[in-house]
Structure formats: C-alpha cells, structure tokens
mmCIF file of C-alpha atoms in Angstrom:
data_model
loop_
_atom_site.group_PDB
_atom_site.id
_atom_site.type_symbol
_atom_site.label_atom_id
_atom_site.label_comp_id
_atom_site.label_asym_id
_atom_site.label_seq_id
_atom_site.Cartn_x
_atom_site.Cartn_y
_atom_site.Cartn_z
ATOM 1 C CA MET A 1309 112.128 20.133 338.881
ATOM 2 C CA ARG A 1310 115.092 17.771 338.856
ATOM 3 C CA ASP A 1311 118.774 17.696 339.788
ATOM 4 C CA PHE A 1312 118.237 18.616 343.451
ATOM 5 C CA ASP A 1313 121.289 19.656 345.448
ATOM 6 C CA GLU A 1314 121.948 20.694 349.023
ATOM 7 C CA THR A 1315 120.727 24.226 348.388
ATOM 8 C CA SER A 1316 117.548 23.347 346.521
ATOM 9 C CA ILE A 1317 116.292 20.118 348.087
ATOM 10 C CA THR A 1318 114.557 21.705 351.099
ATOM 11 C CA ASP A 1319 112.457 24.110 349.044
ATOM 12 C CA ALA A 1320 111.571 21.289 346.682
ATOM 13 C CA VAL A 1321 110.256 19.108 349.518
ATOM 14 C CA LEU A 1322 108.338 22.031 351.037
ATOM 15 C CA GLU A 1323 106.748 22.745 347.680
ATOM 16 C CA ARG A 1324 105.760 19.085 347.333
ATOM 17 C CA LEU A 1325 104.087 19.268 350.750
ATOM 18 C CA SER A 1326 102.263 22.508 350.035
ATOM 19 C CA ALA A 1327 99.274 20.623 348.592
ATOM 20 C CA THR A 1328 98.614 18.754 351.856
ATOM 21 C CA PRO A 1329 94.835 19.148 352.339
ATOM 22 C CA ASP A 1330 94.741 19.371 356.129
ATOM 23 C CA PRO A 1331 96.228 22.722 357.298
ATOM 24 C CA ARG A 1332 97.588 21.346 360.582
ATOM 25 C CA MET A 1333 99.168 18.354 358.842
ATOM 26 C CA ARG A 1334 100.730 20.709 356.294
ATOM 27 C CA GLN A 1335 102.134 22.923 359.068
ATOM 28 C CA VAL A 1336 103.604 19.975 360.975
ATOM 29 C CA ALA A 1337 105.091 18.255 357.917
ATOM 30 C CA GLN A 1338 106.710 21.404 356.562
ATOM 31 C CA SER A 1339 108.116 22.381 359.939
ATOM 32 C CA LEU A 1340 109.543 18.896 360.364
ATOM 33 C CA VAL A 1341 111.285 19.125 356.999
ATOM 34 C CA ARG A 1342 112.730 22.583 357.733
ATOM 35 C CA HIS A 1343 114.145 21.536 361.107
ATOM 36 C CA LEU A 1344 115.337 18.105 359.997
ATOM 37 C CA HIS A 1345 117.135 19.528 356.956
ATOM 38 C CA ALA A 1346 118.647 22.276 359.138
ATOM 39 C CA PHE A 1347 119.905 19.610 361.557
ATOM 40 C CA VAL A 1348 121.533 17.649 358.725
ATOM 41 C CA ARG A 1349 123.194 20.803 357.379
ATOM 42 C CA ASP A 1350 124.464 21.677 360.864
ATOM 43 C CA VAL A 1351 125.871 18.210 361.645
ATOM 44 C CA GLU A 1352 126.875 17.155 358.113
ATOM 45 C CA PRO A 1353 126.742 13.440 358.956
ATOM 46 C CA SER A 1354 128.803 10.952 357.023
ATOM 47 C CA PHE A 1355 126.903 8.191 355.233
ATOM 48 C CA GLU A 1356 128.077 5.738 357.916
ATOM 49 C CA GLU A 1357 126.818 8.048 360.694
ATOM 50 C CA TRP A 1358 123.430 8.384 359.004
ATOM 51 C CA GLN A 1359 123.248 4.596 358.725
ATOM 52 C CA THR A 1360 123.994 4.381 362.455
ATOM 53 C CA ALA A 1361 121.183 6.853 363.188
ATOM 54 C CA ILE A 1362 118.709 4.833 361.116
ATOM 55 C CA GLY A 1363 119.834 1.668 362.866
ATOM 56 C CA PHE A 1364 119.354 3.304 366.269
ATOM 57 C CA LEU A 1365 115.770 4.343 365.474
ATOM 58 C CA THR A 1366 115.078 0.876 364.088
ATOM 59 C CA ARG A 1367 116.226 -0.694 367.362
ATOM 60 C CA VAL A 1368 114.092 1.758 369.345
ATOM 61 C CA GLY A 1369 111.042 0.558 367.436
ATOM 62 C CA GLN A 1370 111.994 -3.087 367.860
ATOM 63 C CA MET A 1371 112.102 -2.623 371.656
ATOM 64 C CA CYS A 1372 108.476 -1.489 371.766
ATOM 65 C CA ASP A 1373 105.731 -3.916 372.825
ATOM 66 C CA ASP A 1374 102.623 -3.924 375.032
ATOM 67 C CA LYS A 1375 104.778 -3.634 378.178
ATOM 68 C CA ARG A 1376 107.503 -1.248 377.019
ATOM 69 C CA GLN A 1377 107.536 1.895 374.887
ATOM 70 C CA GLU A 1378 111.120 2.727 373.979
ATOM 71 C CA PHE A 1379 110.072 5.755 371.904
ATOM 72 C CA ILE A 1380 108.410 7.311 374.977
ATOM 73 C CA LEU A 1381 111.598 6.596 376.921
ATOM 74 C CA LEU A 1382 113.623 8.294 374.178
ATOM 75 C CA SER A 1383 111.270 11.288 374.290
ATOM 76 C CA ASP A 1384 111.576 11.405 378.083
ATOM 77 C CA THR A 1385 115.371 11.254 378.204
ATOM 78 C CA LEU A 1386 115.740 13.937 375.513
ATOM 79 C CA GLY A 1387 113.476 16.294 377.461
ATOM 80 C CA VAL A 1388 110.824 16.296 374.735
ATOM 81 C CA SER A 1389 108.122 14.830 376.973
ATOM 82 C CA MET A 1390 108.587 17.589 379.536
ATOM 83 C CA LEU A 1391 108.586 20.240 376.798
ATOM 84 C CA VAL A 1392 105.294 18.926 375.410
ATOM 85 C CA ASP A 1393 103.918 18.799 378.955
ATOM 86 C CA ALA A 1394 104.938 22.409 379.622
ATOM 87 C CA ILE A 1395 103.402 23.662 376.367
ATOM 88 C CA ASN A 1396 100.129 21.913 377.143
ATOM 89 C CA HIS A 1397 99.947 22.956 380.796
ATOM 90 C CA ARG A 1398 100.332 26.702 381.069
ATOM 91 C CA LEU A 1399 98.834 26.982 384.524
ATOM 92 C CA PRO A 1400 97.297 29.813 386.540
ATOM 93 C CA GLU A 1401 98.975 31.018 389.719
ATOM 94 C CA GLY A 1402 98.450 28.594 392.551
ATOM 95 C CA ALA A 1403 97.881 25.484 390.431
ATOM 96 C CA THR A 1404 100.068 22.479 391.182
ATOM 97 C CA PRO A 1405 102.800 21.975 388.546
ATOM 98 C CA THR A 1406 102.535 19.022 386.192
ATOM 99 C CA THR A 1407 105.170 16.540 385.127
ATOM 100 C CA VAL A 1408 105.453 13.441 382.927
ATOM 101 C CA LEU A 1409 103.071 10.500 383.271
ATOM 102 C CA GLY A 1410 105.840 7.921 383.081
ATOM 103 C CA PRO A 1411 105.607 4.414 381.614
ATOM 104 C CA PHE A 1412 104.181 2.601 384.650
ATOM 105 C CA TYR A 1413 100.701 4.093 384.964
ATOM 106 C CA VAL A 1414 97.941 1.459 384.876
ATOM 107 C CA GLU A 1415 94.327 2.328 384.159
ATOM 108 C CA ASN A 1416 91.600 1.266 386.568
ATOM 109 C CA ALA A 1417 93.759 0.719 389.622
ATOM 110 C CA PRO A 1418 91.784 -0.778 392.529
ATOM 111 C CA GLU A 1419 89.711 1.798 394.407
ATOM 112 C CA LEU A 1420 90.327 1.611 398.133
ATOM 113 C CA PRO A 1421 88.755 3.350 401.137
ATOM 114 C CA LEU A 1422 90.540 6.315 402.652
ATOM 115 C CA GLY A 1423 93.180 5.206 405.124
ATOM 116 C CA ALA A 1424 93.828 1.898 403.348
ATOM 117 C CA GLU A 1425 97.181 0.165 403.122
ATOM 118 C CA VAL A 1426 98.502 -0.130 399.534
ATOM 119 C CA ALA A 1427 101.764 -1.921 400.309
ATOM 120 C CA GLN A 1428 100.120 -5.206 401.325
ATOM 121 C CA ALA A 1429 102.795 -7.410 402.922
ATOM 122 C CA MET A 1430 105.728 -5.763 401.156
ATOM 123 C CA LYS A 1431 108.844 -4.778 403.083
ATOM 124 C CA GLY A 1432 110.096 -1.226 403.460
ATOM 125 C CA GLU A 1433 109.879 1.909 405.549
ATOM 126 C CA ARG A 1434 106.222 2.719 406.225
ATOM 127 C CA LEU A 1435 104.873 5.993 404.878
ATOM 128 C CA HIS A 1436 101.627 7.788 405.689
ATOM 129 C CA VAL A 1437 100.436 10.096 402.884
ATOM 130 C CA SER A 1438 97.741 12.724 403.297
ATOM 131 C CA GLY A 1439 96.617 15.879 401.587
ATOM 132 C CA GLN A 1440 93.786 17.973 400.268
ATOM 133 C CA VAL A 1441 92.589 18.601 396.713
ATOM 134 C CA LYS A 1442 91.369 22.109 395.923
ATOM 135 C CA SER A 1443 90.491 24.153 392.888
ATOM 136 C CA ALA A 1444 93.227 26.699 392.115
ATOM 137 C CA GLY A 1445 91.967 29.916 393.626
ATOM 138 C CA GLY A 1446 88.912 28.138 395.020
ATOM 139 C CA GLY A 1447 87.721 25.707 397.647
ATOM 140 C CA PRO A 1448 88.142 21.987 398.327
ATOM 141 C CA ILE A 1449 86.943 19.416 395.804
ATOM 142 C CA ALA A 1450 84.872 16.564 397.193
ATOM 143 C CA GLY A 1451 84.867 13.261 395.329
ATOM 144 C CA ALA A 1452 88.036 13.904 393.315
ATOM 145 C CA ILE A 1453 89.676 10.711 392.049
ATOM 146 C CA VAL A 1454 93.262 10.400 393.310
ATOM 147 C CA ASP A 1455 95.347 7.745 391.530
ATOM 148 C CA ILE A 1456 98.703 6.965 393.155
ATOM 149 C CA TRP A 1457 101.572 4.644 392.202
ATOM 150 C CA HIS A 1458 105.287 4.356 392.970
ATOM 151 C CA SER A 1459 108.245 1.991 393.092
ATOM 152 C CA ASP A 1460 109.181 -0.404 395.877
ATOM 153 C CA GLU A 1461 112.333 -0.245 397.988
ATOM 154 C CA ASP A 1462 114.268 -2.041 395.229
ATOM 155 C CA GLY A 1463 113.226 0.520 392.622
ATOM 156 C CA PHE A 1464 110.680 -1.658 390.809
ATOM 157 C CA TYR A 1465 107.008 -1.095 390.003
ATOM 158 C CA ASP A 1466 104.553 -3.964 390.353
ATOM 159 C CA VAL A 1467 104.216 -4.284 386.561
ATOM 160 C CA GLN A 1468 107.971 -4.936 386.366
ATOM 161 C CA ARG A 1469 107.608 -8.015 388.553
ATOM 162 C CA PRO A 1470 105.937 -10.806 386.546
ATOM 163 C CA ALA A 1471 105.179 -12.771 389.725
ATOM 164 C CA GLU A 1472 102.964 -9.952 391.041
ATOM 165 C CA GLU A 1473 99.372 -10.953 390.384
ATOM 166 C CA GLU A 1474 97.718 -8.115 392.319
ATOM 167 C CA ALA A 1475 98.301 -4.382 392.153
ATOM 168 C CA SER A 1476 100.715 -3.160 394.793
ATOM 169 C CA LEU A 1477 101.953 0.324 395.629
ATOM 170 C CA ARG A 1478 99.183 1.667 393.420
ATOM 171 C CA ALA A 1479 95.549 2.473 394.175
ATOM 172 C CA ARG A 1480 92.726 4.934 393.628
ATOM 173 C CA PHE A 1481 90.997 6.998 396.305
ATOM 174 C CA ARG A 1482 88.094 9.473 396.432
ATOM 175 C CA THR A 1483 88.460 12.643 398.443
ATOM 176 C CA ASP A 1484 86.015 13.245 401.301
ATOM 177 C CA ALA A 1485 83.616 16.187 401.695
ATOM 178 C CA GLU A 1486 86.552 18.475 402.524
ATOM 179 C CA GLY A 1487 88.648 17.289 399.588
ATOM 180 C CA ARG A 1488 90.967 15.303 401.847
ATOM 181 C CA PHE A 1489 92.606 11.921 401.295
ATOM 182 C CA HIS A 1490 95.024 9.705 403.206
ATOM 183 C CA PHE A 1491 96.560 6.239 402.891
ATOM 184 C CA TRP A 1492 99.449 4.063 404.033
ATOM 185 C CA THR A 1493 102.272 2.857 401.776
ATOM 186 C CA LEU A 1494 106.074 2.517 401.753
ATOM 187 C CA LEU A 1495 108.784 5.123 401.245
ATOM 188 C CA PRO A 1496 109.791 5.082 397.547
ATOM 189 C CA THR A 1497 113.395 4.950 396.400
ATOM 190 C CA SER A 1498 115.327 6.264 393.414
ATOM 191 C CA TYR A 1499 115.524 3.879 390.473
ATOM 192 C CA PRO A 1500 116.891 3.600 386.915
ATOM 193 C CA VAL A 1501 114.750 3.938 383.802
ATOM 194 C CA PRO A 1502 115.088 0.820 381.614
ATOM 195 C CA ASP A 1503 118.604 1.073 380.178
ATOM 196 C CA ASP A 1504 119.073 -2.322 378.533
ATOM 197 C CA GLY A 1505 118.082 -1.045 375.092
ATOM 198 C CA PRO A 1506 119.102 1.634 372.598
ATOM 199 C CA VAL A 1507 118.086 4.506 374.908
ATOM 200 C CA GLY A 1508 120.393 3.096 377.567
ATOM 201 C CA ASP A 1509 123.160 2.945 374.960
ATOM 202 C CA LEU A 1510 122.515 6.614 374.157
ATOM 203 C CA LEU A 1511 122.653 7.578 377.831
ATOM 204 C CA ARG A 1512 125.986 5.828 378.281
ATOM 205 C CA ALA A 1513 127.394 7.293 375.056
ATOM 206 C CA THR A 1514 126.566 10.793 376.298
ATOM 207 C CA GLY A 1515 127.948 10.218 379.805
ATOM 208 C CA ARG A 1516 124.559 10.251 381.543
ATOM 209 C CA HIS A 1517 123.117 7.993 384.224
ATOM 210 C CA PRO A 1518 119.612 6.443 383.964
ATOM 211 C CA MET A 1519 118.449 7.336 387.478
ATOM 212 C CA ARG A 1520 115.232 9.001 388.600
ATOM 213 C CA PRO A 1521 114.951 10.526 392.083
ATOM 214 C CA ALA A 1522 112.505 8.913 394.518
ATOM 215 C CA HIS A 1523 108.903 10.062 394.049
ATOM 216 C CA VAL A 1524 105.227 9.207 394.367
ATOM 217 C CA HIS A 1525 103.051 9.583 391.254
ATOM 218 C CA PHE A 1526 99.674 11.320 391.496
ATOM 219 C CA MET A 1527 96.931 11.625 388.891
ATOM 220 C CA ILE A 1528 93.965 13.644 390.147
ATOM 221 C CA ALA A 1529 90.711 14.078 388.247
ATOM 222 C CA ALA A 1530 87.596 16.057 389.129
ATOM 223 C CA PRO A 1531 84.608 17.350 387.133
ATOM 224 C CA GLY A 1532 85.106 20.850 385.750
ATOM 225 C CA HIS A 1533 88.892 20.680 386.151
ATOM 226 C CA GLU A 1534 91.860 19.613 384.049
ATOM 227 C CA THR A 1535 93.291 16.280 385.162
ATOM 228 C CA LEU A 1536 96.536 16.792 387.063
ATOM 229 C CA VAL A 1537 99.458 14.433 386.378
ATOM 230 C CA THR A 1538 102.383 15.033 388.687
ATOM 231 C CA HIS A 1539 104.946 13.569 391.112
ATOM 232 C CA VAL A 1540 105.994 14.497 394.638
ATOM 233 C CA PHE A 1541 109.751 14.031 395.041
ATOM 234 C CA VAL A 1542 111.650 13.122 398.201
ATOM 235 C CA ALA A 1543 113.721 16.080 399.404
ATOM 236 C CA GLY A 1544 117.438 15.376 399.644
ATOM 237 C CA ASP A 1545 117.502 12.678 396.969
ATOM 238 C CA GLU A 1546 120.883 12.653 395.225
ATOM 239 C CA TYR A 1547 119.319 12.638 391.740
ATOM 240 C CA LEU A 1548 117.027 15.667 392.068
ATOM 241 C CA ASP A 1549 119.349 17.794 389.939
ATOM 242 C CA SER A 1550 120.061 15.109 387.335
ATOM 243 C CA ASP A 1551 116.749 13.317 386.807
ATOM 244 C CA ALA A 1552 117.123 11.234 383.647
ATOM 245 C CA VAL A 1553 113.766 12.499 382.309
ATOM 246 C CA PHE A 1554 114.022 16.153 383.489
ATOM 247 C CA GLY A 1555 110.815 15.816 385.539
ATOM 248 C CA VAL A 1556 111.768 17.621 388.759
ATOM 249 C CA LYS A 1557 110.250 20.984 389.666
ATOM 250 C CA GLN A 1558 111.139 22.778 392.890
ATOM 251 C CA GLU A 1559 107.521 23.088 394.002
ATOM 252 C CA LEU A 1560 107.115 19.317 393.753
ATOM 253 C CA ILE A 1561 109.920 18.528 396.215
ATOM 254 C CA ALA A 1562 108.665 17.745 399.705
ATOM 255 C CA ASP A 1563 110.015 16.593 403.055
ATOM 256 C CA PHE A 1564 109.153 13.066 404.170
ATOM 257 C CA PRO A 1565 109.967 13.457 407.898
ATOM 258 C CA LYS A 1566 109.822 10.745 410.545
ATOM 259 C CA ALA A 1567 106.859 10.799 412.898
ATOM 260 C CA PRO A 1568 107.365 10.142 416.625
ATOM 261 C CA GLU A 1569 105.932 6.661 416.033
ATOM 262 C CA GLY A 1570 108.794 5.904 413.635
ATOM 263 C CA HIS A 1571 107.085 5.940 410.243
ATOM 264 C CA ARG A 1572 107.607 8.543 407.512
ATOM 265 C CA VAL A 1573 105.034 11.218 406.688
ATOM 266 C CA LEU A 1574 104.127 13.058 403.491
ATOM 267 C CA ARG A 1575 101.612 15.892 403.729
ATOM 268 C CA TYR A 1576 100.979 17.565 400.369
ATOM 269 C CA ASP A 1577 98.050 19.560 399.000
ATOM 270 C CA PHE A 1578 97.093 19.802 395.316
ATOM 271 C CA ALA A 1579 95.340 22.588 393.376
ATOM 272 C CA LEU A 1580 93.661 21.800 390.059
ATOM 273 C CA LYS A 1581 93.185 24.160 387.134
ATOM 274 C CA ALA A 1582 89.523 24.818 386.379
ATOM 275 C CA LYS A 1583 88.391 24.208 382.811
ATOM 276 C CA PRO A 1584 87.307 27.315 380.868
#
C-alpha cells in the first residue's frame, strides 16, 4: 500500500506491526502507535512545533549520565512514575502505600546497628526515628532490611555533594526480634528536583514549581514479602498538595513533634504485602 494520508497511516503502521513475533511486544508497539497518532491528531502540531518536541526529547537524553537520569525525572514530573507504581502495587487492606523510588537511592548503603547516628557531624535539627515492620494482616517481621535516605537541611542528598566521601543521611538497619528499628538523624527539608535542564524548562513553561515536600525515604525488604518503597512526609509542609512528582499520599503524612528534650520525633510503623 502506498500514498498514505492522515486517515490511512495509522492502520498501515498497525498492519506493519502485526507480524511482531513476541505477543507482548506487539501489544505494546501497536498501543503506542494508536495513542501517539491520536495525540498528533488531537494537537495538530505545526512542523516547527514537532521539531521543538524532537529537540526537547533530544536534550532530555543528552542530560542523562551515570549520576542523572533526566528521562526518569520527566516521567516523575508528568505523573507517569506514580501511575506505573500504582498499577504494579495494588495492595491489600492494611499494607503501607508505596511511592516513587526517586533518583537518589544508592545500593548497598552502610549497615549500622540499631540506634546509630546517620547524620555524622552534619548540622540540623536532630530527629529520632523509630517504628515496627509487620506483615499486612500478620505479625512483626524480624530481620527485615530497612534502607533509609533523605536530604540535608539545605535540600541536598549526599550524592549531590561531590566533596562527600562517606554516605551521610543514608543507612541500612535490620529489625530486631519484634520487628522494631530506631536511629538518629536530622529533620529533612523540602527541596527542588533538578531543574537546570529540559524538564526544568518544561516545569517553568507550564507554570509549575520544582519543589518536593520534606520526607524520609524507606525501602524495606523481608523474605516472603514484596519490597516496600515509600516515603514518610512531614505534616504541614507547604508543598504537600503540589509535590512536583505527585508522590504524596495521605497515609504517608506524619507528625514530627518535638520531644521534651528538644529533638524531633518520628514514630511510624510499616506493613508489607506478603508474596502469593
């Protein structure tokens, strides 16, 4: 078939893809074509606008390296990451909600004893964190691995500071026989996602800010359970209702009150989904 026009081109591409050997690949490719062609018909971009779109995606790719993934940031700020997360984590009642991993997770963080200090000599308001890990609908989980990481009082993670040679504000703990854990750190603050690239340009063009509300990241793994990736957000943060990556869920917002001794306190329990 030749002489494709705006009414025939979509069916022609779908027909060309119909011989794709792998069924899942065929499904994904054909769905992509249907939705992409529908988008183009809806928007009717000029040639100059389409060139701008191609240039934008090119710049997104050029910003990616071993320390920064601009395509993940684009996915996050368009809400796609949270949609994929929701589709892949349909949880039973009682299980702790999930949210995005974020770009600053580091594998094999140092494992520290319960009660350790993870802030080293850094400045900030001291925070004591404690909680218990359970199976949703079941009892406590001993020996669960609890990875934690968060920003400093200036809104930076350790990996964003080239001078930092050791991990800071990140660590790994093992729950005790009752599934409990506790450690000392600093109160996190709200911070902007990287906005010095094309995703930042897109945020500004659409009248959006790059800010994320203050939170502590948790990744909790235990045998026989799905690994939980989530945050706990600081109640009252001004960006809770406008998180740049749409990661906030009401159940993940917690108070960080002041203890009589003057430090802040977070007490939060987690429930993991058991594997089938």
